[in-house]
Structure formats: C-alpha cells, structure tokens
C-alpha cells in the first residue's frame, strides 16, 4: 500500500491556488485512469462495472458544478480515488462514485442504483445518503461524542463509514472554495468534532490528522500559521542535531545488524496546539522534540531495536508503551519510547513492523486484499494485525471468532459498541439517547416530564405510530400532547425507563387522589342528607378542621380512601349525632361502590355499574374476569370462579378486566375465609390474635357450624391484597387448634 497516498496528494488547502486556476488546471482522473489505479492492486476488478459507474455519475451530475468551479462529478471521482488509495474493493469504489447521485439527482432513487449496480452497491450508497441527512448543526459540542456513537451504531457496514470519511476528506480539501464563512466553519467544526475522531476510532490516523489540519486551518488560521512558523524556526535551529541523531540511530541499527527504515516525523500543527492548550508548557517543550519512526521486518526486531536504543540512550520513565503485546482496540500496534539522546536532546521513537505501520495509517482499511481469489476484507490479515476482538470493535471479533467468511463479515460488521442504546431525535434535531427497547413514552419523559404527563400519542418520522412500538435508531419522534396531564391506559407496558415509570406512577396516584376526593365528597354529601342536613348549610373547611384535617379536600380524600367514615365526619360536626351503624357507605372499602376505581378493562364501557362477585370475593392479586349481566352491569369474578361456567357459551358477555394500580397499592379489600378448628376454650382469641399478628383486620366473624369437638367459622378480614390474605391463612394453619383454613369462595377449590 502506498503510505503517502491519502495525504500527499495535491493538497488544495495548503497550496491554495486561485479558484480559477484550480478549476481549469486540476486534473480529474479519467475513467481509464481510475480503472487502471484499481487494477494495479486488484487485477481481477470488474472494469465494466467501474466504468459504468463512472459514466453514470458523470452523466447524472451533468452540468452541476462545485464551488471550485469544477464539474461536480470531479468530487465523486476524487472520493473513489481516495478509496482506491487505500485499496478497497470495487463495490466500495463504485459506491464512492455514486454516493451523491441519489441525494443530488431527483430522478434517481436507490431502486435504480440497485437495478443498475446491484444490491451491495445500493446498500452502501443508501447508507451514505442516510448519513448525509443527519443534521449536526446543533452546536452542542458535548453531543459530538453521541453523534459519533450514533454513526457507529447505525452504520451497518464499515464500508459506509469509509466512503463517508473519504467524502468528508475531499470536501475538506476543497473547503476553501466555499463562499459562505458560516458554512465553512460549520463543516470544519463538524469535521473536528465528529469525523476526525471517528476516523481515529477505526484506525485511520493519517486521514484523521489531515482532516484535523484542514479544519484547524479554517477554525484558527492564526494559531496554525504561528505554529508552522515556530516549527520552521526550530527546524532550522535544530537541523544539524536532527541529522546527527538520525545518523546515530542508523549506525546503531547497522552495528546490531537490524534492517530498518528510519522516518523523521513532523508533528501536526493541530496536535501541538492541543498540547499547548491542555498543558501549561511552552512551545519549545512540546515541539522541541525529535520524533522518528523505525520500521523493521518483524516483531522480534521491534524489541531488538528497543533494547539497542535503551542501551545507548537513557529512557525517560513513564514514556514507554508496548502496544504490540497489548494493541489498541482499533488494531494499532507499535512500541513507543522517549529517550534522552546526546546533547540532552529528547527523542521520541515509534518502533513497528511494515504491517503494523500500514494498520497504523489505514486502520481497518489496511486489511483489504485477495483471499481465496476473492478481493475483499481479509480477516486473517486483520486478526494477525491484532484488530482487537475484546474491545471496541467487538462485532468484528465476534464474527472473526465465529469463522464467518468475509462477505458475511461485511454484511454484519456492525460496530455494535453502542448496541445497548437507541439514538433518537426531537423534531428540532435534538439527540435523545435511550436504552435499547425504549418506547415513545420513555422518549416523552426524557424530553420533559410535562411532555410525558400529557402524552396521548406519537408520530415517528412523521407518521402516527402505536405507543407500544419500540423506537429505532435515527427515529425522529414527535409526541402528541393532550390538553391536561393524564396517565395513559395500560402504561405499564408502554415504558421501560425508570424515569417514565415512576412519573407515570406518580400521575396515577395523583389522578386517584382526585378520584378519591370526588368519591369522598359524594359519600359525605349522601351521609349528610341521610342525617337530614343539607351540605350547603355546612362550612366544610370548618368541619374538616373539627375532624382533624387541614382542608376539606384532605378530609374528602380520607373518606374516599376509607381512612375515616363519612359518619366520623358528621359526628365531628355534630357531636351528638349517632349514625345508623349498618348503613355507613364508607365502611367496606373494596366494594361495588368503589369498584370503578379498582378494576379496569379496555372494553369496559365508562360509567357502567360494577359489582364484585359475592360468590368469590375477588381480591387484588386475583386474576379477574367481568361478565356483563343485563340490567345489572358488570360483575367481577375471580377467573377460577365456578359461576363463570354459566357464561361459557356466551363469550359476548365476557369482559377482560384487571386490577388498577390503586387497587394493588392503596385499597383495602375484604377477604372471606373459612376455618375449621377444635372447639375448645379460648379458640376464638387464638384465631383473632393470629390474624391481627399477620396484619389482618377482622371485619366480621360468623359461626357456620358448631359441634362438640369442632367449630366452623367464616371470617371476613380486611386486607390490602391476596398476598396478605395468603399470609393470614398460613398463620392460621400454623396454629395447633386449626384443622383447615381456606379462602371461602363458594364451591371453589381451596388454594
Ligand atoms: Mn459527497
């Protein structure tokens, strides 16, 4: 591979020729030249395909021109040429030629690309086109890292990224032709924040460095110029030293019999600038350092070179790194060391083999070649170069270890490091990162709790979608909001994030509080009227204070929740009043009156009267079913209740029901149990103590049967749910006097 190819090509930016001269004078690679360039490393290339793509791009871009004044097709040709520089396969080169056609030419869609150039090419072009549509105009640099992750997560084929990077590099090389300073700056910033780091992540160091330098020139030309000038100065000042140390090194290698190439390295202005920014050190400290690269024939020689150098010169502690035994995740391998050479001169050395050098410059792109007569990504070569499995290029490794062939590899080589996330956008382009599997409600709450609270629907990519559909990478999500906050029916299945779930729970609690208040007000009014008092005549806030509450709302809620009875309220207001004990409507809490708060069902008609089946006494925690009984309403039964058998042939009367959140958390219900116990002294006290200890509140006890030796009781116990009742039953069964304790559900089998 020609190491100089990517950067050493005519650098428009550096030379900055006048625009007209560039337009007229810059040579655009011809069809034949491009084919020849590819054929040089890939003799079996399908030249017809390549030629056809070249002609197609040229024809389709037609009269379009670039800001440089050049014909537009020069851009895709340059991009293809850059891809050929790193010796990529023909599908990638063809995609490079066609990468702007779909976006820029109205009449051409991806379908046509597929028909003409095949599915592989179409897929790559489609991927690049999608990346182009991303809006990075958000200036939040803090999001840059997220965008990088986003691109990696959505790029299903590493070649899409390579085409995109080549595209960006060429756009950067021609950036100075662009007229609008604002647009130049935005592109440069984006390159600095997103594309250069991405290139580095896949190991394309050289490309990354060139991108950075071009962006640096746009964003901070004075700083770059100053650094170049200082470098020049230092180089002149140090010219003799530099030559002497290079000679010393060469001599050292010759004496040791190590064959090698020694390259001088000039630090990129931008990397010097970064160091100056980061550390409070002088320019001389960072720049006054000679850097060489020693390229040898094999790994063993790398360590021999290291030994020789460390013998001759003192090694500076903490500057030695062995990336050969522990390569970087992107496959980078090299030995790094800094020594103090003669004249107290610091010398930085990178020692590596030819193959490592290729990987260091071209990263993943260094591993295209022939394998079994097929030209493509060479897994063995990548593996040999230490493209690391375990770390960030996880997906590569998985496939490499599974022994997938190259094609499979390319099809599936998703950079899956961020697989656990889904990257979505607001309509205004703000990035919202959610855990994979997140749904629109999660998105809504991630945007703002007010958005979540009032969410009634969603549009994804402009289309109305179901709330239960998990979001996908790149989705643009617009939350449809209702007038006021309200919990969404069945929200439990519509959110996975803790934030959304706890917010929804809070909303449900608030709504229930409102419902309880209404219910409590109603109960109080009914009781007052029954006692012959017109509620209008009563100062409710005063009554509330008499009953020990701050406000009437608090009192109403307490009555609604059954914490106090409406009779208590009346007694507080009229100390002499004694209500009829049987008729207190607030006495039982889980009863038909409260049922609308406690059970819910999608097919339940709002306002329908609900009854809790007396046959089975359903408790929160029971699986329940409703039956539509004409002229009565819906009767709620435990799913196992034998009564349901009567409706087996009338499925149209069945209603799916479930307990509400409220029923499961706040409500108290009455469970009925049947106990057979020894008829002995004190048995009742023992039973009552056991129930109380298990946190049950006995509402009533009735004797069903009494014999000399045994007694059968039916006990109604107030519990919050089935679980509690089960605990109480267990406590009773553990008593020596108890023979049998079961839930009383007429005819139903015990549990
Ligand atoms: Mn382009």
mmCIF file of C-alpha atoms and ligand atoms in Angstrom, residues 66 72 75-76 79 99-100 104 128 132 164 167-168 171, ligand 1:
data_model
loop_
_atom_site.group_PDB
_atom_site.id
_atom_site.type_symbol
_atom_site.label_atom_id
_atom_site.label_comp_id
_atom_site.label_asym_id
_atom_site.label_seq_id
_atom_site.Cartn_x
_atom_site.Cartn_y
_atom_site.Cartn_z
ATOM 1 C CA UNK A 66 -18.700 22.540 -7.329
ATOM 2 C CA UNK A 72 -19.486 18.249 -9.937
ATOM 3 C CA UNK A 75 -15.986 15.118 -6.447
ATOM 4 C CA UNK A 76 -17.259 11.527 -6.599
ATOM 5 C CA UNK A 79 -13.740 10.147 -3.459
ATOM 6 C CA UNK A 99 -22.516 8.384 -3.308
ATOM 7 C CA UNK A 100 -24.109 11.733 -4.173
ATOM 8 C CA UNK A 104 -28.476 15.275 -5.696
ATOM 9 C CA UNK A 128 -24.026 7.106 2.917
ATOM 10 C CA UNK A 132 -25.735 12.790 4.822
ATOM 11 C CA UNK A 164 -18.328 8.832 4.160
ATOM 12 C CA UNK A 167 -16.268 12.098 1.037
ATOM 13 C CA UNK A 168 -15.611 14.321 4.016
ATOM 14 C CA UNK A 171 -14.920 18.181 0.991
HETATM 15 MN MN1 LIG B 1 -20.172 13.915 -1.418
#
